[in-house]
Coordinates of C-alpha atoms in Angstrom, one line a residue:
Chain A
M24 CA 0.1 -0.2 -0.1
I25 CA 1.1 3.4 -0.9
Y26 CA -0.1 6.2 2.0
F27 CA -0.9 9.3 0.4
D28 CA -3.3 10.6 3.4
S29 CA -0.4 12.2 6.0
A30 CA -2.8 15.4 5.8
A31 CA -5.0 13.8 7.7
T32 CA -2.4 11.9 9.9
T33 CA 0.8 10.4 9.0
F34 CA 0.3 6.4 8.8
Q35 CA 4.1 5.8 8.6
K36 CA 5.9 6.7 11.8
P37 CA 9.5 5.8 12.7
P38 CA 9.9 2.7 14.6
S39 CA 10.7 4.8 17.9
V40 CA 7.4 6.0 18.2
A41 CA 5.9 2.5 18.8
A42 CA 8.8 1.7 21.2
A43 CA 8.3 4.6 23.0
V44 CA 4.4 4.1 23.4
Q45 CA 4.9 0.5 25.1
R46 CA 8.2 1.3 27.2
A47 CA 5.6 4.1 28.6
M48 CA 2.9 1.4 29.3
Q49 CA 5.2 -0.6 31.0
T50 CA 6.8 1.7 33.2
C51 CA 4.9 5.0 32.9
A52 CA 1.7 5.6 35.8
S53 CA 0.2 8.9 36.1
V54 CA 2.1 12.6 36.3
G55 CA 1.7 14.6 39.0
R56 CA -0.2 12.1 41.1
G57 CA 2.3 10.2 43.1
G58 CA 5.8 10.5 44.4
H59 CA 6.6 6.4 43.6
R60 CA 8.7 5.8 40.6
P61 CA 5.9 4.8 38.3
A62 CA 4.7 8.3 39.0
M63 CA 8.1 9.8 38.6
N64 CA 8.7 8.2 34.8
A65 CA 5.5 9.4 34.0
A66 CA 6.5 13.2 34.9
Q67 CA 9.7 12.7 33.3
T68 CA 8.1 11.5 30.3
V69 CA 5.5 14.5 30.0
F70 CA 7.8 17.0 30.7
S71 CA 10.4 15.8 28.5
C72 CA 7.6 16.4 25.4
R73 CA 7.4 19.6 26.6
E74 CA 10.8 20.3 26.4
L75 CA 11.1 19.0 23.2
A76 CA 8.0 21.0 22.0
S77 CA 9.2 24.5 23.4
A78 CA 12.3 23.8 21.7
L79 CA 10.7 23.2 18.4
F80 CA 8.4 25.7 18.7
E81 CA 10.4 28.7 20.5
C82 CA 8.3 29.2 23.8
E83 CA 8.8 27.9 27.3
P84 CA 7.7 24.5 28.6
E85 CA 5.3 25.8 30.6
Q86 CA 3.8 27.2 28.0
V87 CA 3.2 23.8 25.9
A88 CA -0.3 22.4 26.8
F89 CA -1.1 19.0 25.6
T90 CA -4.7 18.3 24.7
M91 CA -6.3 15.3 22.4
N92 CA -6.0 16.4 19.0
A93 CA -5.8 20.1 17.2
T94 CA -9.5 20.6 17.5
H95 CA -9.7 20.0 21.2
A96 CA -6.6 22.8 21.0
L97 CA -8.1 24.9 18.7
N98 CA -11.7 24.6 20.8
I99 CA -9.4 25.8 24.1
A100 CA -8.0 29.0 22.0
I101 CA -11.6 30.0 20.7
K102 CA -13.1 29.9 23.7
S103 CA -10.5 31.9 25.7
L104 CA -11.0 34.6 23.2
V105 CA -14.3 34.6 21.7
P106 CA -17.1 35.3 23.6
G107 CA -20.4 34.6 22.3
N108 CA -21.6 37.0 19.0
G109 CA -18.1 37.9 18.9
K110 CA -16.8 39.7 16.2
V111 CA -13.4 37.6 14.4
V112 CA -11.5 37.4 11.5
I113 CA -10.8 34.0 9.5
S114 CA -8.9 33.2 6.3
G115 CA -11.4 31.3 3.3
F116 CA -9.3 28.1 4.3
E117 CA -10.5 27.2 7.7
H118 CA -11.5 23.6 9.0
N119 CA -14.5 22.6 10.6
A120 CA -12.2 22.6 13.6
V121 CA -12.4 26.5 13.8
T122 CA -15.5 26.9 11.7
R123 CA -17.9 24.7 14.3
P124 CA -16.8 26.2 17.9
L125 CA -17.4 30.0 15.9
H126 CA -20.4 28.6 14.9
A127 CA -21.5 27.4 18.0
L128 CA -20.5 31.0 19.6
R129 CA -22.8 32.4 17.1
A130 CA -19.7 34.0 16.2
E131 CA -19.4 37.2 13.5
C132 CA -17.3 35.9 10.8
M133 CA -15.4 37.9 8.6
V134 CA -13.8 35.8 5.8
A135 CA -10.5 37.4 4.3
G136 CA -8.6 36.2 1.6
R137 CA -10.6 33.6 -0.6
K138 CA -8.5 33.6 -3.8
L139 CA -6.2 30.3 -3.5
F140 CA -2.5 30.5 -3.6
S141 CA -2.7 34.5 -3.6
Q142 CA -0.7 35.6 -0.4
Q143 CA -1.4 38.9 -1.8
E144 CA -4.5 38.8 -1.3
T145 CA -5.0 36.9 1.6
L146 CA -3.1 40.0 3.3
E147 CA -4.7 42.6 2.0
R148 CA -7.9 41.3 3.3
F149 CA -6.9 40.6 6.3
E150 CA -5.9 44.3 6.8
D151 CA -9.3 45.3 5.8
A152 CA -11.1 43.1 8.2
L153 CA -8.4 43.8 11.3
K154 CA -9.5 47.3 11.1
N155 CA -12.8 46.0 12.2
K156 CA -11.1 45.8 15.2
P157 CA -12.0 41.8 15.9
C158 CA -11.5 39.9 19.6
A159 CA -9.6 37.3 17.5
A160 CA -7.9 36.7 14.3
I161 CA -7.8 32.5 13.0
C162 CA -5.9 31.0 10.3
T163 CA -4.7 27.9 9.3
Y164 CA -0.6 28.1 8.2
V165 CA -1.5 25.5 5.4
S166 CA -4.5 24.6 3.9
N167 CA -5.6 21.0 5.0
V168 CA -7.4 20.4 1.1
F169 CA -4.9 22.7 -1.1
G170 CA -1.8 22.7 0.5
Y171 CA -1.6 26.5 0.2
I172 CA 0.9 28.2 2.7
L173 CA -0.6 31.3 4.1
P174 CA 1.4 34.1 4.3
M175 CA 1.5 33.7 8.1
N176 CA 4.3 36.0 9.0
G177 CA 2.7 39.0 7.6
I178 CA -0.6 38.4 9.0
A179 CA 0.8 38.2 12.7
A180 CA 2.7 41.2 11.9
L181 CA -0.6 43.0 11.1
C182 CA -2.2 41.3 13.9
R183 CA 0.4 42.5 15.8
L184 CA -0.2 45.8 14.3
Y185 CA -3.5 46.2 15.0
G186 CA -3.8 45.0 18.3
V187 CA -5.5 41.6 17.6
P188 CA -4.5 38.0 19.5
L189 CA -4.0 35.8 16.7
I190 CA -4.5 31.8 17.0
I191 CA -2.8 29.7 14.1
D192 CA -4.3 26.5 13.6
A193 CA -0.7 24.8 12.5
S194 CA -1.7 21.5 11.6
Q195 CA -0.5 21.0 8.7
A196 CA 2.6 22.6 9.5
A197 CA 4.0 21.5 12.2
G198 CA 6.9 19.5 11.6
T199 CA 8.0 20.8 8.0
L200 CA 7.6 25.2 8.5
P201 CA 9.2 27.3 11.0
V202 CA 6.6 27.7 13.9
S203 CA 7.5 30.2 16.6
L204 CA 4.7 31.0 19.5
S205 CA 7.5 33.9 20.6
Q206 CA 8.4 35.5 16.8
T207 CA 4.8 35.7 15.9
G208 CA 3.5 37.3 18.9
A209 CA 0.5 34.7 18.6
R210 CA -1.9 34.2 21.6
F211 CA -2.1 30.6 20.7
I212 CA -0.7 28.1 18.4
A213 CA -2.3 24.7 17.9
M214 CA -1.3 21.5 16.4
P215 CA -2.0 17.7 16.3
G216 CA 1.0 15.5 17.7
H217 CA -0.1 12.6 15.1
K218 CA 0.5 14.3 11.3
G219 CA 4.0 16.5 11.2
L220 CA 5.4 15.6 14.7
Y221 CA 4.8 11.4 13.8
G222 CA 3.6 11.3 17.4
P223 CA 0.3 8.8 18.0
Q224 CA -3.1 9.6 17.4
G225 CA -4.8 11.7 20.4
T226 CA -2.3 13.3 20.7
G227 CA -2.4 17.5 20.3
L228 CA 0.0 20.5 21.4
L229 CA -1.6 24.3 22.1
L230 CA 1.1 26.7 22.9
C231 CA -0.2 29.2 24.8
A232 CA 0.5 33.0 25.1
D233 CA -1.5 33.9 27.9
G234 CA -5.0 34.4 28.7
A235 CA -6.0 30.5 28.3
E236 CA -9.2 29.4 29.7
P237 CA -10.1 25.9 30.5
L238 CA -12.5 23.8 28.9
I239 CA -12.5 21.1 31.4
Y240 CA -12.3 21.1 34.6
G241 CA -11.3 18.3 37.3
G242 CA -8.1 17.4 39.3
T243 CA -4.7 18.6 38.3
G244 CA -2.4 17.1 41.1
S245 CA -1.4 20.9 42.0
V246 CA -3.1 23.4 44.7
S247 CA -5.4 20.7 45.1
R248 CA -7.3 22.6 48.2
E249 CA -8.6 25.2 45.7
R250 CA -11.9 24.6 44.3
E251 CA -10.5 26.9 41.1
M252 CA -8.6 25.5 38.4
P253 CA -5.0 26.3 39.0
E254 CA -4.1 30.1 37.6
F255 CA -1.0 28.7 36.3
L256 CA 0.2 26.8 32.9
P257 CA -0.1 24.3 31.8
D258 CA -2.3 23.4 35.0
R259 CA -4.6 25.0 33.7
L260 CA -5.6 23.3 30.7
E261 CA -4.6 19.7 31.9
A262 CA -7.4 18.4 34.4
G263 CA -7.9 14.7 34.3
T264 CA -5.1 12.1 33.2
H265 CA -2.9 12.8 30.7
N266 CA -2.6 10.1 27.6
V267 CA 0.7 8.8 28.7
P268 CA 1.7 6.5 26.4
G269 CA 0.6 8.9 23.5
I270 CA 2.5 11.7 24.7
A271 CA 5.9 9.7 24.9
G272 CA 5.2 8.5 21.2
L273 CA 5.3 12.2 20.6
A274 CA 8.3 12.8 22.4
A275 CA 9.7 10.0 20.1
G276 CA 8.3 11.6 16.9
L277 CA 9.6 15.0 18.3
R278 CA 13.3 13.6 18.2
Y279 CA 12.6 12.1 14.8
V280 CA 11.5 15.7 13.5
Q281 CA 14.6 17.7 15.8
S282 CA 16.9 14.8 14.5
R283 CA 16.0 15.4 10.5
T284 CA 14.9 18.8 11.0
P285 CA 11.9 20.3 10.0
E286 CA 13.9 22.2 6.9
K287 CA 15.0 18.7 5.4
I288 CA 11.6 17.2 6.1
L289 CA 9.7 20.2 4.0
Q290 CA 12.7 20.0 1.3
R291 CA 11.6 16.0 1.0
E292 CA 8.1 17.1 0.3
E293 CA 9.0 20.0 -1.9
I294 CA 10.5 17.4 -4.4
L295 CA 7.7 14.8 -3.8
T296 CA 5.3 17.5 -5.0
E297 CA 7.4 19.1 -7.5
H298 CA 7.4 15.2 -8.8
L299 CA 3.4 15.9 -9.0
R300 CA 3.1 18.9 -10.7
R301 CA 5.2 17.6 -13.1
L302 CA 3.4 14.2 -14.1
L303 CA 0.0 15.0 -12.8
P304 CA -1.1 17.1 -15.9
S305 CA 0.0 14.2 -18.2
V306 CA -2.9 12.1 -16.8
P307 CA -6.2 12.2 -19.2
R308 CA -9.4 13.9 -17.4
I309 CA -7.4 15.5 -14.5
R310 CA -7.7 18.9 -13.0
P311 CA -4.6 19.6 -10.6
F312 CA -4.6 22.6 -8.2
F313 CA -1.1 23.7 -7.6
G314 CA 0.4 27.1 -6.9
T315 CA 3.5 28.4 -6.2
R316 CA 3.2 28.5 -2.5
Q317 CA 2.2 25.0 -1.5
C318 CA 3.5 22.6 1.1
G319 CA 3.4 18.8 1.0
T320 CA -0.8 18.5 -0.1
V321 CA -2.2 18.5 -3.0
S322 CA -6.0 18.1 -4.6
F323 CA -7.2 17.3 -8.1
T324 CA -10.7 16.7 -9.5
V325 CA -11.6 14.1 -12.6
D326 CA -13.7 15.0 -15.2
G327 CA -16.7 12.8 -15.3
M328 CA -16.0 11.2 -12.0
D329 CA -17.0 11.4 -8.7
C330 CA -13.9 12.2 -6.0
E331 CA -15.1 9.2 -3.9
E332 CA -15.3 7.0 -6.9
A333 CA -12.1 8.3 -7.9
A334 CA -10.3 7.5 -4.6
E335 CA -12.3 4.5 -4.2
K336 CA -10.8 2.8 -7.8
L337 CA -7.2 4.3 -6.6
S338 CA -7.6 2.5 -2.8
E339 CA -8.5 -0.6 -5.2
Q340 CA -5.4 -0.3 -6.7
G341 CA -3.0 0.5 -3.4
I342 CA -3.2 4.1 -3.2
A343 CA -4.8 5.7 0.1
V344 CA -5.5 9.2 -1.0
R345 CA -8.8 11.1 0.7
A346 CA -12.0 12.2 -0.9
G347 CA -14.9 14.7 -0.4
L348 CA -14.5 17.9 1.7
H349 CA -11.9 16.9 4.2
C350 CA -13.9 18.8 7.0
A351 CA -12.9 22.4 5.3
P352 CA -16.1 23.5 3.3
L353 CA -15.1 26.9 3.7
A354 CA -12.1 26.2 1.9
H355 CA -13.7 24.3 -1.1
E356 CA -16.5 26.9 -1.6
S357 CA -13.5 29.6 -1.8
A358 CA -11.5 27.3 -4.3
G359 CA -14.8 26.6 -6.1
T360 CA -14.7 22.4 -5.3
A361 CA -17.5 22.6 -2.7
E362 CA -20.0 21.1 -5.1
C363 CA -17.7 18.3 -6.4
G364 CA -15.5 18.1 -3.7
T365 CA -11.4 17.2 -4.4
V366 CA -9.0 14.0 -4.2
R367 CA -6.2 15.1 -1.7
V368 CA -2.8 13.4 -2.1
S369 CA -0.6 14.5 0.7
F370 CA 2.7 13.4 1.8
S371 CA 4.9 12.7 4.6
D372 CA 8.9 12.1 5.4
F373 CA 8.0 8.8 4.7
N374 CA 6.9 8.4 0.5
T375 CA 9.6 8.4 -2.0
P376 CA 9.6 9.9 -5.9
Q377 CA 8.6 6.5 -6.9
E378 CA 5.6 6.3 -5.1
V379 CA 4.2 9.3 -6.8
T380 CA 5.4 8.0 -10.3
R381 CA 3.3 5.0 -9.4
L382 CA 0.5 7.0 -8.7
I383 CA 0.6 8.6 -11.6
Q384 CA 1.2 4.9 -13.5
I385 CA -2.4 4.0 -11.9
C386 CA -4.4 7.3 -12.4
K387 CA -3.3 6.7 -16.3
N388 CA -5.0 3.5 -16.1
L389 CA -8.0 4.6 -14.3
F390 CA -8.6 7.5 -15.6
S391 CA -7.7 7.2 -19.0
D392 CA -10.9 6.8 -21.4
Chain B
M1308 CA 24.6 17.3 56.8
Y1309 CA 21.0 19.2 56.4
E1310 CA 18.9 18.9 53.6
Y1311 CA 16.8 21.4 51.7
Y1312 CA 13.8 21.5 49.7
F1313 CA 12.4 23.9 47.3
T1314 CA 8.8 23.5 46.9
F1315 CA 7.3 23.9 43.7
R1316 CA 3.5 24.7 42.7
S1317 CA 3.3 21.8 40.2
V1318 CA 4.7 18.6 39.2
T1319 CA 6.0 21.1 35.4
A1320 CA 7.8 23.2 37.9
A1321 CA 9.8 21.0 39.1
S1322 CA 10.6 19.0 36.8
R1323 CA 12.2 22.1 34.7
A1324 CA 14.0 22.6 37.7
S1325 CA 15.5 19.4 37.9
R1326 CA 16.2 19.4 34.8
T1327 CA 18.0 22.7 35.2
L1328 CA 19.8 21.4 37.5
E1329 CA 21.0 18.1 36.4
R1330 CA 22.4 20.1 32.9
A1331 CA 24.3 22.3 35.6
G1332 CA 25.9 18.9 37.0
I1333 CA 23.9 19.4 40.3
S1334 CA 22.0 16.0 41.7
S1335 CA 18.5 16.8 43.1
L1336 CA 15.7 14.7 43.6
M1337 CA 12.3 15.6 43.1
V1338 CA 9.7 14.2 45.4
R1339 CA 5.7 15.0 46.4
T1340 CA 6.1 18.0 48.8
P1341 CA 6.3 17.0 52.9
A1342 CA 3.0 17.4 54.6
E1343 CA 4.4 20.3 56.8
L1344 CA 5.4 22.0 53.6
R1345 CA 2.6 22.1 52.1
Q1346 CA 0.3 25.2 51.8
M1347 CA -2.6 24.6 49.2
G1348 CA -2.6 20.9 48.7
C1349 CA -0.6 18.6 46.8
G1350 CA 2.9 19.7 45.3
Y1351 CA 6.4 18.6 44.1
S1352 CA 9.8 19.6 46.0
L1353 CA 13.5 19.4 45.2
R1354 CA 15.6 17.8 47.3
V1355 CA 18.9 19.2 47.6
K1356 CA 21.8 18.3 49.7
E1357 CA 23.7 20.9 51.9
R1358 CA 26.9 21.0 49.9
L1359 CA 24.8 22.0 46.8
L1360 CA 22.1 24.4 48.0
Q1361 CA 24.2 27.7 46.9
N1362 CA 25.1 26.4 43.3
A1363 CA 21.4 25.2 43.1
K1364 CA 20.4 28.9 44.1
E1365 CA 22.9 30.5 41.9
V1366 CA 21.8 28.0 38.9
F1367 CA 18.0 29.1 39.4
A1368 CA 18.8 32.7 39.7
Q1369 CA 20.5 32.7 36.3
E1370 CA 17.9 30.5 34.5
G1371 CA 15.0 32.6 35.8
I1372 CA 13.9 29.1 37.4
S1373 CA 11.2 30.2 40.7
Y1374 CA 10.5 28.2 43.4
R1375 CA 8.0 28.6 46.0
R1376 CA 9.9 28.4 49.5
L1377 CA 13.2 26.8 50.6
F1378 CA 13.2 24.8 53.7
R1379 CA 15.5 22.9 55.7
K1380 CA 14.9 19.6 57.6
N1381 CA 16.5 19.7 60.7
A1382 CA 18.3 16.7 62.5
D1383 CA 15.2 16.5 65.3
G1384 CA 13.0 15.9 61.4
K1385 CA 11.6 19.5 62.3
W1386 CA 11.2 22.1 59.5
Q1387 CA 13.1 25.7 59.2
E1388 CA 12.5 27.9 56.4
V1389 CA 15.1 29.5 54.6
S1390 CA 15.0 33.1 54.1
L1391 CA 15.1 34.1 50.3

C-alpha cells in the first residue's frame, strides 16, 4: 500500500514512536499524582515532551499544553478569546475545527482571503478585516485541502500592528514549516501530534502565550485545596489523567523531527510535490490545483467522475488518498470545489518519488477514456 | 548534614527545575512535597544536599527558575523555612 493521506494523519511513523508508547505503558503511571517510581517516570516522560516541543516551537515548556488533537486545542483557544456573538476574522481556508466552534458561539465571522494561492490577496483582505477591531484572528498556516501556505508572518505582523490576538492553526505546518510562538507573537498555536510530528493519534499541542481558559475542569495534582482551576500553565488546561503513552510517542516523534530537521522534511515534501506537479498534468481528465506556495498536499478533480469514486478506485489499486470536502467546506467554497469535492494527495517524510510515479501510472490506467 | 527542599507549584515547574539542575551537574531528587510544607494541597519539591544548595540557588537565579519556598530539614526532623 502506498499511503498518501498524511494530511489526515501520518500512518508511517519512526519505529521509535511505537517503542516509546510501549515503554511508557510498561513503566509509567500518572503524572503529578504520586511520588512513586512509575509516577515519576511519567512526570519525566511528559516533561521531556514539553521540552522538545518548547525548543522546536520557541516557547517555554510551561506554555506547552497537551490536548487530544488540534481540534481540542483550537476549541480551547477559541473559547478563551471569543465571547458569544464576538466578531472574528478568519481565512477562507479554515477547517471545521475552527468554523464549528465559532458557529456554536454565534460569532460574526469576517472571511478574509478566498483566492487560492494568492498571498497578496490574503494579506490585503486580512488587513481590511483587522481594521474592524475583531476580538481575534484565526488562521490556518497551510490549507489542509490544497497545501496553500498562507502568509503567516505577514498576518502575524498585521495582528500585532492592529492589536488583535492571533490563533494559528498549525495542523499542516508543524514539523515542516517554521512555527514559533515567540516570533509570531500569536496568542495561541494549535497543532496535532499525529501528523507532521509523527506522534500517535489522540495527541495534540496548544502553545499558549496567555489568557488561556480551561475547557474542562478537574484534578491537576496541584493546589488541590482550591476549588478553582490553577491560574498557571499548563495545569490550567490539563485536568484529568494525561495520555502518557501517547505523549511518550509524541516525544519520540519530536525527536525524529528534531534530528531530521523540519527543513529537510520540507525539502523532501517539496521534491514530491514538484514531481507530482510535473507528472499529474499528463493524466487525462485530471484538473490539479497547484500554486507557487504549496506544502506537501495537492488536490485534484477527475472530469466525469465523483471524487469518492476516484479515491475508491485508487484504494483498490493500493493507493490511500482522501476524497470529499476534507472537513473544510469553506476552503472548497473558496476554490470553487464545494459541490464536487476533490481527491487529495498528501505526503510525509516516508514517501518517495517512486511512489508518486506509481500513483501517476495507476491514475493513467484508471482515468484514461 | 542538612537537606533542603525547594517547593514548587506544579510537577511541571519541579520537573523543569530538576532538569535545569541536572544540566548544571547538580544532583537533586524530585519528591512529593512533605505534608508540613504544603500550602494549598499537593505539590512537588526538589531535595538538595546542603553542599549543593548555594550552587542550586545560583543556577535557579541565572536560569530564571522560580520556586515557592525553601525549607531546611533539621536533624530532629523539624522544618525551618530559609529566608530568600
